Coordinates of C-alpha atoms in Angstrom, one line a residue:
X110 CA 133.7 33.5 84.5
X111 CA 132.5 33.5 88.1
X112 CA 128.9 33.0 89.6
X113 CA 127.1 35.7 91.6
X114 CA 128.0 33.8 95.0
X115 CA 131.7 34.0 94.2
X116 CA 131.4 37.9 93.4
X117 CA 129.5 38.2 96.7
X118 CA 132.3 36.4 98.7
X119 CA 135.0 38.4 96.8
X120 CA 133.4 41.8 97.7
X121 CA 132.6 40.7 101.3
X122 CA 128.9 41.0 101.0
X123 CA 125.9 38.7 101.3
X124 CA 124.2 36.9 98.2
X125 CA 121.2 39.1 98.5
X126 CA 123.3 42.4 98.4
X127 CA 125.1 40.9 95.2
X128 CA 121.7 40.1 93.7
X129 CA 120.3 43.6 94.5
X130 CA 123.4 45.1 92.8
X131 CA 122.9 42.9 89.7
X132 CA 119.3 43.9 89.5
X133 CA 120.1 47.6 89.8
X134 CA 122.6 47.1 86.9
X135 CA 125.7 47.8 89.1
X136 CA 127.7 44.9 88.1
X137 CA 129.1 45.9 84.6
X138 CA 129.0 42.9 82.0
X139 CA 127.0 40.7 84.3
X140 CA 124.2 38.7 82.7
X141 CA 121.9 35.6 83.4
X142 CA 122.4 32.7 81.5
X143 CA 119.6 30.2 80.0
X144 CA 119.5 28.2 83.5
X145 CA 119.1 31.4 85.4
X146 CA 122.8 31.7 86.7
X147 CA 124.2 35.2 87.0
X148 CA 127.7 35.2 85.3
X149 CA 130.3 37.8 85.8
X150 CA 133.4 38.1 83.5
X151 CA 136.6 37.6 85.5
X152 CA 138.0 41.0 84.2
X153 CA 134.7 42.9 84.9
X154 CA 135.6 46.7 85.7
X155 CA 133.3 46.2 88.6
X156 CA 136.0 44.6 90.7
X157 CA 137.9 46.9 92.9
X158 CA 141.5 47.1 92.8
X159 CA 143.2 45.4 95.8
X160 CA 147.0 45.8 95.6
X161 CA 149.0 44.0 98.4
X162 CA 152.8 44.3 99.0
X163 CA 154.3 41.2 100.4
X164 CA 158.0 41.6 102.0
X165 CA 159.7 38.7 103.4
X166 CA 163.2 37.9 105.2
X167 CA 164.5 34.7 106.5
X168 CA 165.2 35.7 110.0
X169 CA 164.4 38.3 112.6
X170 CA 168.0 39.4 112.4
X171 CA 167.2 40.9 108.9
X172 CA 164.2 43.1 110.3
X173 CA 165.8 46.3 109.1
X174 CA 166.0 44.9 105.6
X175 CA 162.3 43.9 106.0
X176 CA 161.4 47.5 106.5
X177 CA 163.4 49.0 103.6
X178 CA 162.2 46.0 101.4
X179 CA 158.6 47.2 102.3
X180 CA 159.2 50.8 101.5
X181 CA 160.8 50.0 98.1
X182 CA 157.6 48.1 97.3
X183 CA 155.4 51.0 98.5
X184 CA 157.6 53.4 96.3
X185 CA 157.1 51.1 93.3
X186 CA 153.4 51.1 93.7
X187 CA 153.2 55.0 94.1
X188 CA 155.4 55.3 91.0
X189 CA 152.9 53.0 89.1
X190 CA 149.8 54.9 90.5
X191 CA 148.3 51.8 92.4
X192 CA 146.7 52.3 95.7
X193 CA 148.0 49.9 98.4
X194 CA 145.5 48.1 100.7
X195 CA 147.7 46.2 102.7
X196 CA 151.6 45.6 103.3
X197 CA 152.3 42.2 104.5
X198 CA 155.7 41.7 106.3
X199 CA 157.0 38.2 107.4
X200 CA 160.0 36.6 108.9
X201 CA 160.3 33.1 107.7
X202 CA 162.2 30.9 105.4
X203 CA 161.4 30.8 101.8
X204 CA 161.1 27.1 102.2
X205 CA 158.6 27.3 104.9
X206 CA 155.3 26.3 103.5
X207 CA 153.4 27.2 106.6
X208 CA 153.7 31.0 106.7
X209 CA 150.5 32.4 108.4
X210 CA 150.5 35.9 106.8
X211 CA 151.2 34.4 103.2
X212 CA 148.5 31.8 103.9
X213 CA 146.0 34.6 104.8
X214 CA 147.0 36.6 101.8
X215 CA 146.7 33.6 99.3
X216 CA 143.2 32.9 100.6
X217 CA 141.9 36.3 100.2
X218 CA 140.0 36.2 96.9
X219 CA 139.7 40.1 97.1
X220 CA 143.2 40.7 96.3
X221 CA 143.8 41.7 92.6
X222 CA 147.6 42.3 92.8
X223 CA 150.3 40.9 94.9
X224 CA 153.7 43.0 94.6
X225 CA 156.9 41.4 95.6
X226 CA 160.5 42.5 95.2
X227 CA 161.9 39.1 94.0
X228 CA 160.1 35.8 92.9
X229 CA 162.0 34.2 96.0
X230 CA 160.4 36.6 98.5
X231 CA 157.1 34.8 98.0
X232 CA 158.6 31.3 97.6
X233 CA 161.8 29.4 97.0
X234 CA 160.1 26.6 95.2
X235 CA 156.7 26.2 93.6
X236 CA 156.4 29.9 92.6
X237 CA 154.3 29.0 89.4
X238 CA 151.8 26.8 91.4
X239 CA 151.1 30.0 93.4
X240 CA 151.1 32.2 90.3
X241 CA 148.6 29.8 88.5
X242 CA 146.3 29.7 91.7
X243 CA 146.1 33.6 92.0
X244 CA 145.6 33.9 88.2
X245 CA 142.6 31.6 88.5
X246 CA 141.3 34.2 91.1
X247 CA 141.8 37.0 88.9
X248 CA 145.1 38.3 90.7
X249 CA 148.2 39.2 89.2
X250 CA 151.7 38.8 90.7
X251 CA 154.0 41.8 90.1
X252 CA 157.6 41.0 90.4
X253 CA 159.7 44.2 90.6
X254 CA 163.2 42.6 90.0
X255 CA 163.5 39.2 88.2
X256 CA 166.9 38.4 89.4
X257 CA 168.1 38.0 93.0
X258 CA 171.5 37.1 94.3
X259 CA 171.2 37.4 98.2
X260 CA 174.0 34.8 99.3
X261 CA 173.3 35.1 103.1
X262 CA 169.5 34.3 102.6
X263 CA 170.2 31.5 100.2
X264 CA 172.5 29.9 102.8
X265 CA 169.8 30.3 105.5
X266 CA 167.4 28.6 103.3
X267 CA 169.9 25.9 102.5
X268 CA 170.5 25.2 106.3
X269 CA 166.7 25.1 106.9
X270 CA 166.2 22.7 104.1
X271 CA 169.1 20.3 105.3
X272 CA 167.8 20.6 108.8
X273 CA 164.2 19.9 107.6
X274 CA 165.3 16.7 105.7
X275 CA 167.4 15.5 108.5
X276 CA 164.6 15.8 110.9
X277 CA 162.3 13.9 108.5
X278 CA 165.0 11.2 108.0
X279 CA 165.4 10.6 111.7
X280 CA 161.7 10.7 112.3
X281 CA 161.4 7.9 109.6
X282 CA 164.0 5.9 111.4
X283 CA 162.2 6.3 114.8
X284 CA 158.8 5.4 113.2
X285 CA 160.5 2.4 111.5
X286 CA 161.9 1.0 114.7
X287 CA 158.4 1.5 116.4
X288 CA 156.8 -0.3 113.7
X289 CA 159.2 -3.2 113.9
X290 CA 158.9 -3.3 117.8
X291 CA 154.9 -3.3 117.3
X292 CA 155.2 -6.3 114.7
X293 CA 157.5 -8.0 117.2
X294 CA 154.9 -7.8 120.0
X295 CA 152.1 -8.8 117.9
X296 CA 154.0 -11.8 116.9
X297 CA 154.9 -12.7 120.6
X298 CA 151.2 -12.2 121.4
X299 CA 150.2 -14.3 118.4
X300 CA 152.6 -17.2 119.7
X301 CA 151.2 -17.0 123.1
X302 CA 147.6 -17.5 121.9
X303 CA 148.8 -20.4 119.6
X304 CA 150.5 -22.0 122.8
X305 CA 147.4 -21.3 124.9
X306 CA 145.2 -23.1 122.2
X307 CA 147.5 -26.3 122.2

């Protein structure tokens, strides 16, 4: 169930416009509970279909593959009879959790279906978290091909992973040295204050 304000946000309209739709009987299955809240079932047929194809490659060197991947997604949707609202293409590692285009897509509550070629096109890790989050918004993730064996992409992601952890490790070492230096300076300052008070 969702409340009327969520329905309004999902459809990109003001609350008052959603209220007018409800009063005119244009939101199927919507009803007012005993506390006065307008409730709308998640699977209400009044929600428009919003299908997005998401294509991703690890680096700009694979730009040609990105285009053919997007074409395959569009062909799949056409075969299923789904109207595509958006095609999102991104060049970034599947390990990168800060992809602006994917972030924008995941934040969009109007999306009802995300189509990807393989699970790892969306993310290398944490796929089920994304799936659960989008399902809570009434969005389904459609995976065309469950298995993937792109060795080169996996190697690029592995290198990204090692690089990321190495950078964090060295960052921790630097941080530890800075902390130790700060503690030493504070102890020296403390000793000077104690000597000055004697």
